[in-house]
Tab-separated table of C-alpha atoms and ligand atoms in Angstrom:
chain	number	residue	atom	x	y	z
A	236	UNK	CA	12.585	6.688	-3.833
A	237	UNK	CA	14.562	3.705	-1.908
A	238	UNK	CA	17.836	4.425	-0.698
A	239	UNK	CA	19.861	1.300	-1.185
A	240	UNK	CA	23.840	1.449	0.370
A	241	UNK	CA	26.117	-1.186	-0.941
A	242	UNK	CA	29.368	-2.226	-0.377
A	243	UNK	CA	31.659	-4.847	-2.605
A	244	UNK	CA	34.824	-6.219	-1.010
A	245	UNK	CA	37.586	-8.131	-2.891
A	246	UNK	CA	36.375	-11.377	-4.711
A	247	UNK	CA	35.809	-13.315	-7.559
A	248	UNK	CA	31.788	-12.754	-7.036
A	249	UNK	CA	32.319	-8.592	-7.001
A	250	UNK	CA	31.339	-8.610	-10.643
A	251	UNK	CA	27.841	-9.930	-9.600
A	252	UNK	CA	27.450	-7.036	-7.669
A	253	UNK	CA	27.611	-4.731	-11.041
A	254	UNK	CA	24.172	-7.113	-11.378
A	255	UNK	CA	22.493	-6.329	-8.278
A	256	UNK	CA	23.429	-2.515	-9.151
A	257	UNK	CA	21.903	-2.648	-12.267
A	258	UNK	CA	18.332	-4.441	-10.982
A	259	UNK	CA	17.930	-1.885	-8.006
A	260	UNK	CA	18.061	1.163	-10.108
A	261	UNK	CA	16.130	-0.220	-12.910
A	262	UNK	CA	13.915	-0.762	-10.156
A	263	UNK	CA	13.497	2.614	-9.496
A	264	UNK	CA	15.981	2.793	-6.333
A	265	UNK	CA	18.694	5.177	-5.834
A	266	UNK	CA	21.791	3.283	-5.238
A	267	UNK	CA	25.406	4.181	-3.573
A	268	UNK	CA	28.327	2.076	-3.951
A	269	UNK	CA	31.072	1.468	-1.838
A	270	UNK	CA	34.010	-0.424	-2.735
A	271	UNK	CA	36.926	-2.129	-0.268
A	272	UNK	CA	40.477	-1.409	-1.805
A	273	UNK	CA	40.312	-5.631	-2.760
A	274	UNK	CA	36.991	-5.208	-4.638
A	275	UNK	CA	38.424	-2.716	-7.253
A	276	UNK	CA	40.896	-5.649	-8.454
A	277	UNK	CA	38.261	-7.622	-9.377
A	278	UNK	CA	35.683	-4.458	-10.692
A	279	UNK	CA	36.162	-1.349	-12.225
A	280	UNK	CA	34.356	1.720	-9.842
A	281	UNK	CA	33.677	3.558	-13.258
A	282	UNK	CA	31.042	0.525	-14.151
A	283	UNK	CA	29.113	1.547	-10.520
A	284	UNK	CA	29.629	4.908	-11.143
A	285	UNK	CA	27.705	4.696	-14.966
A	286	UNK	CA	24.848	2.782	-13.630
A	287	UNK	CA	23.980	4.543	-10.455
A	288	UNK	CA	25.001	8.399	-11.373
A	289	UNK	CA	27.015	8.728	-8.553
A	290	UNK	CA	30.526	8.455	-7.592
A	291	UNK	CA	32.121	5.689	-5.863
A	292	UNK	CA	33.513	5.742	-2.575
A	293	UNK	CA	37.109	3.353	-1.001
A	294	UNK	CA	38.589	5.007	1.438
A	295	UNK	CA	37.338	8.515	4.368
A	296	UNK	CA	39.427	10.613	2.901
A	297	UNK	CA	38.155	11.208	-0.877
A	298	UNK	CA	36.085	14.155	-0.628
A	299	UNK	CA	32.555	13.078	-1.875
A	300	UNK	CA	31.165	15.246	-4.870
A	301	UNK	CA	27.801	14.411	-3.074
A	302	UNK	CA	28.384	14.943	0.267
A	303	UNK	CA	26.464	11.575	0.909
A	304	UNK	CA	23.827	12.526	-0.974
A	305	UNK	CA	21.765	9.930	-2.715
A	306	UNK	CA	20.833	10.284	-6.451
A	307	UNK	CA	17.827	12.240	-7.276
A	308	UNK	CA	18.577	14.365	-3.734
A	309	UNK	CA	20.012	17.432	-3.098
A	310	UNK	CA	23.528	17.595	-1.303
A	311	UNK	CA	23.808	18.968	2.049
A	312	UNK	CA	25.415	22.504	2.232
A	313	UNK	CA	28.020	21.267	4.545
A	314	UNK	CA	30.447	18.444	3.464
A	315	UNK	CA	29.977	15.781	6.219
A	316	UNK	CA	31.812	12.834	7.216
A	317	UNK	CA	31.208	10.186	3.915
A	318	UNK	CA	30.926	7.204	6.099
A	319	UNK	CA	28.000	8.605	8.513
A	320	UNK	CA	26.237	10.986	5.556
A	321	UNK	CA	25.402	7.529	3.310
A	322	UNK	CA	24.228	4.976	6.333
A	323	UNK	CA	22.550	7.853	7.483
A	324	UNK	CA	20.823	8.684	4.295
A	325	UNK	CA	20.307	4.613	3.234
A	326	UNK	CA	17.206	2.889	3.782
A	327	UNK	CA	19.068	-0.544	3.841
A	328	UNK	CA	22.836	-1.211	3.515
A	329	UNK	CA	23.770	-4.536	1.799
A	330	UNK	CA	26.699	-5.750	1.472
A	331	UNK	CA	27.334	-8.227	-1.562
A	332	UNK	CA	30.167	-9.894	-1.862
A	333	UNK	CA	30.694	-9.725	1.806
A	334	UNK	CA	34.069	-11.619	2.351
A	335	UNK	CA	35.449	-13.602	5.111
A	336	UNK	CA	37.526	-11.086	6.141
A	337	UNK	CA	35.127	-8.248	6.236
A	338	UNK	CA	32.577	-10.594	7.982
A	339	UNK	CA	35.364	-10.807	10.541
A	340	UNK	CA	35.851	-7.138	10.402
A	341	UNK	CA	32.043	-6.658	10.928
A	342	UNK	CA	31.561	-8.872	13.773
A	343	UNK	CA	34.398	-7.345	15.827
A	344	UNK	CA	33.315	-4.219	15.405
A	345	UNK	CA	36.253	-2.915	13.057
A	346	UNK	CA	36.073	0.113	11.186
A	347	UNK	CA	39.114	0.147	9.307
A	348	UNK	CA	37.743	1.237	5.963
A	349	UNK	CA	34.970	2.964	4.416
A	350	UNK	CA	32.826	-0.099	4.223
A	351	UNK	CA	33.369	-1.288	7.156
A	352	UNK	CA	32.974	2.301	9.498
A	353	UNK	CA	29.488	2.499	7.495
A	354	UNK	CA	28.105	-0.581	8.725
A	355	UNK	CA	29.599	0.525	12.291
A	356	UNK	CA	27.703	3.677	11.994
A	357	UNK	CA	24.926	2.146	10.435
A	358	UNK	CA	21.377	1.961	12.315
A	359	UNK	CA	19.012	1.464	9.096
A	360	UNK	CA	18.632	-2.395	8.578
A	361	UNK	CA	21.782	-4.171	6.981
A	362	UNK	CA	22.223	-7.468	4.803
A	363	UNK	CA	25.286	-8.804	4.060
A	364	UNK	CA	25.581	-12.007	1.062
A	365	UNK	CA	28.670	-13.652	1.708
A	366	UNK	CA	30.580	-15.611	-1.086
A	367	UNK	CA	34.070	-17.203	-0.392
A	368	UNK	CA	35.332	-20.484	-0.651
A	369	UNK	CA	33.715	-23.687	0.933
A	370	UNK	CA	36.497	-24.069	3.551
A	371	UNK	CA	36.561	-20.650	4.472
A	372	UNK	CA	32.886	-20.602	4.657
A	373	UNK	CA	32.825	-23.824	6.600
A	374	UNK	CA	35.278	-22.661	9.140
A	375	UNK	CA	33.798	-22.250	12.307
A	376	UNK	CA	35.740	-18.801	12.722
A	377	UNK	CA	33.298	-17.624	9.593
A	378	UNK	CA	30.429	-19.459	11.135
A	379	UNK	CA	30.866	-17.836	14.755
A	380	UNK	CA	31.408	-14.467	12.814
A	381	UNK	CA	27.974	-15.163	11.576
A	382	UNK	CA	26.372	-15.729	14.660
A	383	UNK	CA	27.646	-12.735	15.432
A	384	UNK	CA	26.139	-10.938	13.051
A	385	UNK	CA	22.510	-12.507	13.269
A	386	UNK	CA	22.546	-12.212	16.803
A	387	UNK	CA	22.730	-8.277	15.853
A	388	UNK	CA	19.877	-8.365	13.844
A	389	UNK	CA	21.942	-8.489	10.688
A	390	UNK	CA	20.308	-10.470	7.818
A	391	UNK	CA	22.278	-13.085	6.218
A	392	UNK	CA	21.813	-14.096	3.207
A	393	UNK	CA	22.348	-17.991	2.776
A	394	UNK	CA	24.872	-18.646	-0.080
A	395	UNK	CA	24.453	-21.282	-2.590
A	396	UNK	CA	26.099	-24.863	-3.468
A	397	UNK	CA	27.906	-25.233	-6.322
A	398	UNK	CA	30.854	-24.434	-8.357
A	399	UNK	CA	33.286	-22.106	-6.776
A	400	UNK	CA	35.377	-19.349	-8.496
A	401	UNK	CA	38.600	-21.274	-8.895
A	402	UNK	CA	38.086	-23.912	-11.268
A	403	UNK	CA	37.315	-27.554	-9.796
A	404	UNK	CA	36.187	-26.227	-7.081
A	405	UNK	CA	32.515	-26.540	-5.411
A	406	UNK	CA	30.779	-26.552	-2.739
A	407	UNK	CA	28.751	-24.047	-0.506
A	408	UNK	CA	30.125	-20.285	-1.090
A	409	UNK	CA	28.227	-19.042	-4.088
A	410	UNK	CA	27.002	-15.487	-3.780
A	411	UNK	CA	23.350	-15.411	-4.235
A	412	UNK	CA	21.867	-14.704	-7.538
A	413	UNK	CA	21.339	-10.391	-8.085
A	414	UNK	CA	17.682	-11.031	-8.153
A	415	UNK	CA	17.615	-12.936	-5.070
A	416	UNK	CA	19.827	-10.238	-3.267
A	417	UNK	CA	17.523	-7.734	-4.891
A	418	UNK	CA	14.662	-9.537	-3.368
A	419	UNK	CA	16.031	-9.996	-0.110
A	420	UNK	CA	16.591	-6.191	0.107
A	421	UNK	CA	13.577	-4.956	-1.173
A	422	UNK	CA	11.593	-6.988	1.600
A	423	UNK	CA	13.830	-5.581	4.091
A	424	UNK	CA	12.382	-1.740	2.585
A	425	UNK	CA	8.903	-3.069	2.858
A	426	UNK	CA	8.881	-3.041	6.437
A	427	UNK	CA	10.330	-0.314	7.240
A	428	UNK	CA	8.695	1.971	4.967
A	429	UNK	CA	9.824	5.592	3.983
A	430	UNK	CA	5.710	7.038	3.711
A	431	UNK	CA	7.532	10.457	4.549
A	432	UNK	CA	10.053	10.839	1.922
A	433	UNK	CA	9.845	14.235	0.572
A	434	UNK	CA	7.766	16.135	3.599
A	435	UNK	CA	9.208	18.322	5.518
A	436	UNK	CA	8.636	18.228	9.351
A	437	UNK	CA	8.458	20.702	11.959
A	438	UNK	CA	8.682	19.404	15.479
A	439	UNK	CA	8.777	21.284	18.363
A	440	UNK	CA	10.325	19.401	22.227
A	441	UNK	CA	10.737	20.279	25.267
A	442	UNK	CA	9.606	23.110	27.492
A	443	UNK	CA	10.790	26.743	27.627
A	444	UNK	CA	12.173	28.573	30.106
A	445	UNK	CA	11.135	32.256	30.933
A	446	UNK	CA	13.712	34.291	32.686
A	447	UNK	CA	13.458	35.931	36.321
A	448	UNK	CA	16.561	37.016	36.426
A	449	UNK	CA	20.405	36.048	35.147
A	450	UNK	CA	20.819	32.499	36.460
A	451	UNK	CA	16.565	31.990	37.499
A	452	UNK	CA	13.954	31.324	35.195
A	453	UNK	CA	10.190	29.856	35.394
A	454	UNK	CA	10.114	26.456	33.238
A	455	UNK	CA	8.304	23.517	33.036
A	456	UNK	CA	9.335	19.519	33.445
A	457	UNK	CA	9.019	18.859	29.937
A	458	UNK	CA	12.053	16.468	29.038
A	459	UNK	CA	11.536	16.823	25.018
A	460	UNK	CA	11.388	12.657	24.439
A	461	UNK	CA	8.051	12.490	23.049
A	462	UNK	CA	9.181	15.760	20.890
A	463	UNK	CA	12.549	14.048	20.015
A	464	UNK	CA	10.440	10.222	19.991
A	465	UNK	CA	8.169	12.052	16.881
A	466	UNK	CA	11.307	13.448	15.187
A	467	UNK	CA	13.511	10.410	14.943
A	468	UNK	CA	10.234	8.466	13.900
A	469	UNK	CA	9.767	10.943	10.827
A	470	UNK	CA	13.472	11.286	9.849
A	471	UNK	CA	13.318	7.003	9.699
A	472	UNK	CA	9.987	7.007	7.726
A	473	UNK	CA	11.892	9.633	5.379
A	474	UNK	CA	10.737	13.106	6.213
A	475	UNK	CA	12.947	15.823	6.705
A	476	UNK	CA	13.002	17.117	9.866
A	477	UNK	CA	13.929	20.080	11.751
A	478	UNK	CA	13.251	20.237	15.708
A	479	UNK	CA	13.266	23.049	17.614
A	480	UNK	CA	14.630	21.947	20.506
A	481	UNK	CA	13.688	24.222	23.934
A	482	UNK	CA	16.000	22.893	26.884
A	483	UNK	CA	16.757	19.721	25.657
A	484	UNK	CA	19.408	17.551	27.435
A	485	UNK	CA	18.700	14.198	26.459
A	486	UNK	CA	20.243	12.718	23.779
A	487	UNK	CA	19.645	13.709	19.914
A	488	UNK	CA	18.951	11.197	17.500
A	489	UNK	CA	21.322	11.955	14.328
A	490	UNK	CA	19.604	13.293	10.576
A	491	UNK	CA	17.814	15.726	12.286
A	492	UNK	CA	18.391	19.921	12.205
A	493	UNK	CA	18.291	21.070	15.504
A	494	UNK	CA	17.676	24.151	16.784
A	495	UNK	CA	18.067	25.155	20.168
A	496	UNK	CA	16.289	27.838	21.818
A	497	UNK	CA	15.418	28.833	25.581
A	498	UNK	CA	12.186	31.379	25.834
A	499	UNK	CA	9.314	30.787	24.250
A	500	UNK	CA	9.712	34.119	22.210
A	501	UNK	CA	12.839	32.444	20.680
A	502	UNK	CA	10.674	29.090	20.147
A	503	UNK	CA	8.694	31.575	18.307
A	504	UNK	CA	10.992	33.158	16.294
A	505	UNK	CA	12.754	29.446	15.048
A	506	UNK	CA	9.257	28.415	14.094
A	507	UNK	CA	8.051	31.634	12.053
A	508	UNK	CA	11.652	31.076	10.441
A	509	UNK	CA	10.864	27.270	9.390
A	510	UNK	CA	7.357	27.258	9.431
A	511	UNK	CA	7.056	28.371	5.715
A	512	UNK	CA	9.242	25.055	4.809
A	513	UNK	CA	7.299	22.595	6.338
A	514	UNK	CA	4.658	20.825	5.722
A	515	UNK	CA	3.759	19.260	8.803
A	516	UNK	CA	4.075	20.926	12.363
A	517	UNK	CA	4.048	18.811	15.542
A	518	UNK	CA	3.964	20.815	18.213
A	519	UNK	CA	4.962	19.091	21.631
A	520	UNK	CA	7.057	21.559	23.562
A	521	UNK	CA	5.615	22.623	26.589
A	522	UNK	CA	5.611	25.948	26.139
A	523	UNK	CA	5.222	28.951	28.690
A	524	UNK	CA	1.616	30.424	28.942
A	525	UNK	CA	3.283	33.561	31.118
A	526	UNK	CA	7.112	34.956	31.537
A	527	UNK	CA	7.743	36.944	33.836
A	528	UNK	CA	6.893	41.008	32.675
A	529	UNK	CA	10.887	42.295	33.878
A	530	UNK	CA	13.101	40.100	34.292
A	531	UNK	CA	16.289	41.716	35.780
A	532	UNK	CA	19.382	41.514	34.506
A	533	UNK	CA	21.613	40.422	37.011
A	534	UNK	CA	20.949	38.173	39.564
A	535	UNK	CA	18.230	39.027	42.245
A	536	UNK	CA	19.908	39.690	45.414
A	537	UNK	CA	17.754	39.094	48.977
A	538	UNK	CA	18.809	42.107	50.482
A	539	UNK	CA	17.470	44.167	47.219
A	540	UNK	CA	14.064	41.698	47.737
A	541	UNK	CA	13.486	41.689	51.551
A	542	UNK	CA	11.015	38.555	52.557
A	543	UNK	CA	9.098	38.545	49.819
A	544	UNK	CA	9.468	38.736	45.929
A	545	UNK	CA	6.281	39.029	44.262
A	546	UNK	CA	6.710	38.391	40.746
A	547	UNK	CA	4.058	39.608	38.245
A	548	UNK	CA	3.667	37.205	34.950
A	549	UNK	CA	2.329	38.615	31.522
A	550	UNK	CA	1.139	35.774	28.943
A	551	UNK	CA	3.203	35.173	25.951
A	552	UNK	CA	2.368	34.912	22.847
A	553	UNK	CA	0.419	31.668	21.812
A	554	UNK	CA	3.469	30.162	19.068
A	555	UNK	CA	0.880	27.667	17.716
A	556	UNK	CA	-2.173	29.957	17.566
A	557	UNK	CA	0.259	32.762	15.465
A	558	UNK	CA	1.196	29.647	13.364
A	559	UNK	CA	-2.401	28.826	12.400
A	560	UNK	CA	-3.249	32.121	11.534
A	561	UNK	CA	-0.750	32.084	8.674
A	562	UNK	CA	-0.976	28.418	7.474
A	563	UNK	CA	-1.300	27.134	4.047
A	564	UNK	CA	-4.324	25.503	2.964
A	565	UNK	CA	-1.486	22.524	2.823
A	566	UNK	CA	-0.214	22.304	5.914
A	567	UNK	CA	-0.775	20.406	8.860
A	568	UNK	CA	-0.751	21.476	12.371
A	569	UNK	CA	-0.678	19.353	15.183
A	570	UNK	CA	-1.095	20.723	18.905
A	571	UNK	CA	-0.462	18.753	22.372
A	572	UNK	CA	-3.147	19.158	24.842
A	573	UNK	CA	-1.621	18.400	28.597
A	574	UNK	CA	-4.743	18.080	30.421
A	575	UNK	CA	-5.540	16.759	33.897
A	576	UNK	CA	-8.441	14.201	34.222
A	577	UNK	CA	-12.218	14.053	33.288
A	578	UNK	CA	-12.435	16.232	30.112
A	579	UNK	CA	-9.357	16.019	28.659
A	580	UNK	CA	-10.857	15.045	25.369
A	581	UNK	CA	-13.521	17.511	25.498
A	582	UNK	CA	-10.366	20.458	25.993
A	583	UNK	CA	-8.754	19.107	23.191
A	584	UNK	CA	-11.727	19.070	21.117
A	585	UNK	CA	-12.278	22.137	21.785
A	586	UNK	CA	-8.308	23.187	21.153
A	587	UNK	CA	-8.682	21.732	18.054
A	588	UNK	CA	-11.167	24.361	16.650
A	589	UNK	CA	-10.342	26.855	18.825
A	590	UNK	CA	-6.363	26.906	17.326
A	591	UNK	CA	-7.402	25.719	13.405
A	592	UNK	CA	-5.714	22.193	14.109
A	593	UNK	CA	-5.880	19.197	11.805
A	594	UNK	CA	-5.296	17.627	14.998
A	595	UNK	CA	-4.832	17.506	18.923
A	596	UNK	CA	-2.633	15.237	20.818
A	597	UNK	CA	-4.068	14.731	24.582
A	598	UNK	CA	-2.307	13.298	27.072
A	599	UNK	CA	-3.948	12.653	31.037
A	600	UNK	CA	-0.734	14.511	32.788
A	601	UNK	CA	-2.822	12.842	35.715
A	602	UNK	CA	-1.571	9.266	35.228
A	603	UNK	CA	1.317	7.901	37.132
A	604	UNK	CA	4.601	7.017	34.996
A	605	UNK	CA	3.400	8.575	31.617
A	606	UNK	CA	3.701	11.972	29.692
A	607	UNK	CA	5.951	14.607	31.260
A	608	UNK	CA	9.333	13.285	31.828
A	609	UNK	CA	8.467	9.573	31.142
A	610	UNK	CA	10.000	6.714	29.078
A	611	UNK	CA	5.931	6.093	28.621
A	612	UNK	CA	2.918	7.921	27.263
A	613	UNK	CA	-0.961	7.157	26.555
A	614	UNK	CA	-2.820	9.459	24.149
A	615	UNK	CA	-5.920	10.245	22.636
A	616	UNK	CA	-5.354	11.651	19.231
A	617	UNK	CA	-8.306	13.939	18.548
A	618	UNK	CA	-9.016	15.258	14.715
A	619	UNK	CA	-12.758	16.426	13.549
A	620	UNK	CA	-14.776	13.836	13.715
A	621	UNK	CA	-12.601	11.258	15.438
A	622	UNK	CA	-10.574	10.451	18.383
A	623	UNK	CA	-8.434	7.661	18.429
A	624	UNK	CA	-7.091	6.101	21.912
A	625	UNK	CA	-3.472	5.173	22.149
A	626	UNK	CA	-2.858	3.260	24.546
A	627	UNK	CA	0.187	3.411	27.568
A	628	UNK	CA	3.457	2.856	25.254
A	629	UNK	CA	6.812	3.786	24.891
A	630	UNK	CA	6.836	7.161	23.329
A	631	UNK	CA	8.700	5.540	20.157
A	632	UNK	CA	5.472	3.833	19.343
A	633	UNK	CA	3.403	6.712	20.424
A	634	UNK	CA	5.557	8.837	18.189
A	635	UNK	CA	4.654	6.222	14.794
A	636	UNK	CA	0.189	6.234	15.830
A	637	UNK	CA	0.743	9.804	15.784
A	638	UNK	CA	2.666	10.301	12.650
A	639	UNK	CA	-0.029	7.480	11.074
A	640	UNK	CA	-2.857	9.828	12.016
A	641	UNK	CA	-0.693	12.614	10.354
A	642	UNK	CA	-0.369	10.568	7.233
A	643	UNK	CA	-4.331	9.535	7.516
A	644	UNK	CA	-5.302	13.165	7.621
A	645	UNK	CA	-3.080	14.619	4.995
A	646	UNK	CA	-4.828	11.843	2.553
A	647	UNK	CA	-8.308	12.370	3.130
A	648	UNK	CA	-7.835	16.007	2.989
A	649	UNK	CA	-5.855	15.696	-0.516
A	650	UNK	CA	-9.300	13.707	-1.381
A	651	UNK	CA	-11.115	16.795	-0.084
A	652	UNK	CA	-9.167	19.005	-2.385
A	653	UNK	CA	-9.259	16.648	-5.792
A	654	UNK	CA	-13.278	16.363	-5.243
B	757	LIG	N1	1.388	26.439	22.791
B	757	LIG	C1	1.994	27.452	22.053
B	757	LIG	N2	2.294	28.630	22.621
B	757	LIG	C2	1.992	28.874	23.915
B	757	LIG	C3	1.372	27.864	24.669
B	757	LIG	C4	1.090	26.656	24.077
B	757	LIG	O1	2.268	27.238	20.882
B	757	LIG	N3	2.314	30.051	24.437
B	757	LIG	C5	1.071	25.172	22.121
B	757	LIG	C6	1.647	23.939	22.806
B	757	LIG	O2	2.903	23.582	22.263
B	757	LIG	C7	0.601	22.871	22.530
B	757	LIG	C8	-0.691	23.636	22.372
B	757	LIG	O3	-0.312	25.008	22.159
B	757	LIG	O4	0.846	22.198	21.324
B	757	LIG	C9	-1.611	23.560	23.532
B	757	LIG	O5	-1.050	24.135	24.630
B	757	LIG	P1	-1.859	24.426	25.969
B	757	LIG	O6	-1.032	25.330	26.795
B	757	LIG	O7	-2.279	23.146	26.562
B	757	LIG	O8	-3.159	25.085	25.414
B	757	LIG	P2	-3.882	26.388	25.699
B	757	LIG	O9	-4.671	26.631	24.500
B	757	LIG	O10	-2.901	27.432	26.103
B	757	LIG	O11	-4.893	26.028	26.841
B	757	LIG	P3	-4.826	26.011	28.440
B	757	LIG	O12	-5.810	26.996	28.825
B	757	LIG	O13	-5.212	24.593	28.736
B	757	LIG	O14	-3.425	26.325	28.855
């Protein structure tokens, strides 16, 4: 279901916004309101409250009953901060009436109330309908504040001409009609679409580290972005996600549960702990094929080694293999295949039975500026019967062609299964 945020500030139009309330939720979207200090002169919270099921938020410091939960979802187990929780959780943020003050607010970058340190904190797509007076409106103050926003990739909605709030007055200034804002948003959900609300993910990023002795280890160059790339892509398309992260140092996307390990035996314990939860597992951490067999517990001195250390490796245990072995007939696994020239496709093919995969992700470690620690990547994404080329992009879009594939495969197979 939709996530719809919005916020009313103080005017005569805030009463339309009870409208706009009303037509999202009969339209099957879960709606959150938040209210400026102004707009609750003007309308009652208690009238947002009864038509969306969920409390109304003015200022940070109410506690939220929620915890920024949307209705129809759970609340988190920890309270977080109000202002981040429901921009984080919104597929769009609207704001209708937007004022000329908060317009100013918005294009400076304030953040003085909840409303306005949402849309601050807000990355989901945001619209804001302003309705004021014509000479307010007019002023090039409002209209450079515009700019502003548009130039951010804020959509503004054009208001209309006619009569104003105070009587005799007209002009340009009128909020939009509720359908039209309604309209406006629900184009703005179309494309960016939530086709992974209600799965849970499983990602796996970066590359382990195997210890030698306190302060060495054997690891790989694995950065985690294409991990990290897939797991932002599925938390915005609605999934919930959980990434275990394995030496991660780049930075982490927020609405994600991260958890951190180092060795691939604790990779394999985080997964066997969340693998029952999920329904999809991406698995794109490099992980160890061998640690070493004693690693010593302090740090390896030369005059204890003499010219030459010889250290002896032992395989680990193959995380994705033990996975497969206990999956659900409705899960999905997903493997990386790093593989070095002619045959890559073939290996992964043959990965792809060999480890009970719905699908392999194969990537030419050969190539120059793509896959291991690159802003790029080119794939092949191998399933049975079919291999689809991706070609060189930044992992973000690599990260959506695989999740389609994901999405592809998990429908044909629910075909399989109603046949
Ligand atoms: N993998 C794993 N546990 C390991 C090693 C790898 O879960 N100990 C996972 C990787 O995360 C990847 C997939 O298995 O998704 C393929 O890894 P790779 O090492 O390329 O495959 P192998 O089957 O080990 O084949 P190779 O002989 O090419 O190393």
């Amino acid at each position: 279901m939709p996530r719809i945020l919005l916020g009313v500030c103080g005017g005569i139009a805030a009463y339309k916004a009870l409208e706009v309330t009303r037509l999202a939720t009969k339209a099957g979207h879960s709606v959150r309101v938040v209210c400026t200090e102004a707009a609750t002169r003007f309308v009652g919270t208690a009238s947002f409250a009864a038509i969306t099921g969920a409390p109304v938020l003015i200022t940070e410091w109410e506690p939220d009953p929620l915890r920024g939960a949307f209705p129809g979802d759970p609340p988190p187990e920890h309270a977080p901060l109000s202002h981040l929780a429901l921009v984080e959780r919104a597929d769009a943020y609207v704001i209708a009436p937007a004022t000329a003050q908060t317009l100013a607010k918005l294009a400076g970058g304030q953040a003085d109330n909840l409303l306005t340190a949402a849309a601050l904190a807000c990355r989901r797509p945001m619209i804001v309908a302003p309705a004021m007076n014509h000479a307010m409106y007019e002023h090039p103050a409002t209209q450079a504040n515009l700019d502003a926003l548009r130039a951010r990739g804020v959509i503004v909605l054009e208001p209309g001409t006619g009569p104003l709030g105070s009587p005799g007055e007209f002009g340009i200034g009128r909020l939009p009609e509720p359908a039209e804002i309604l309209a406006a948003v629900e184009a703005v959900l179309a494309a960016a679409p939530r086709d992974l609300d209600g799965l849970g993910v499983l990602v796996t990023a970066g590359g382990t580290r195997e210890p030698i002795d306190a302060v060495r280890f054997v690891g790989n160059r694995s950065s985690g972005r294409m991990g990290l790339a897939i797991a932002a892509a599925a938390e915005r398309r609605g999934a919930s996600v959980t990434l275990v992260a394995a030496n991660v140092s780049i930075p982490r996307p927020p609405g994600i549960e991260y958890v951190d390990v180092e060795t691939t035996a604790q990779l394999a314990a985080a997964c066997d702990a969340h693998f029952d939860a999920a329904d999809v597992l991406i698995m794109a951490a490099a992980v160890a094929d061998y640690a070493p067999a004693a690693p010593h517990a302090g740090k390896l001195k030369k005059d204890q080694t003499g010219e030459e250390l010889t250290l002896r490796l032992e395989r680990t245990q193959d995380v994705l293999s033990g996975l497969a072995a206990r999956r659900r007939a409705d899960q999905m696994l997903v493997g990386f295949a790093a593989e070095h020239g002619d045959g890559a496709l073939a290996y992964g093919r043959e990965k792809l039975s060999r480890k009970n995969l719905d699908a392999v992700v194969v990537n030419d470690i050969g190539g120059t500026g793509i896959g291991f620690d690159a802003a790029d990547n080119e794939v092949w994404i191998v399933t049975e019967g079919d291999e689809r080329h991706v070609p060189r992009a930044p992992k973000d879009e690599i990260a959506e062609a695989i999740l389609d594939a994901v999405l592809n495969r998990r429908s044909s197979n629910e075909l399989k299964v109603r046949d």
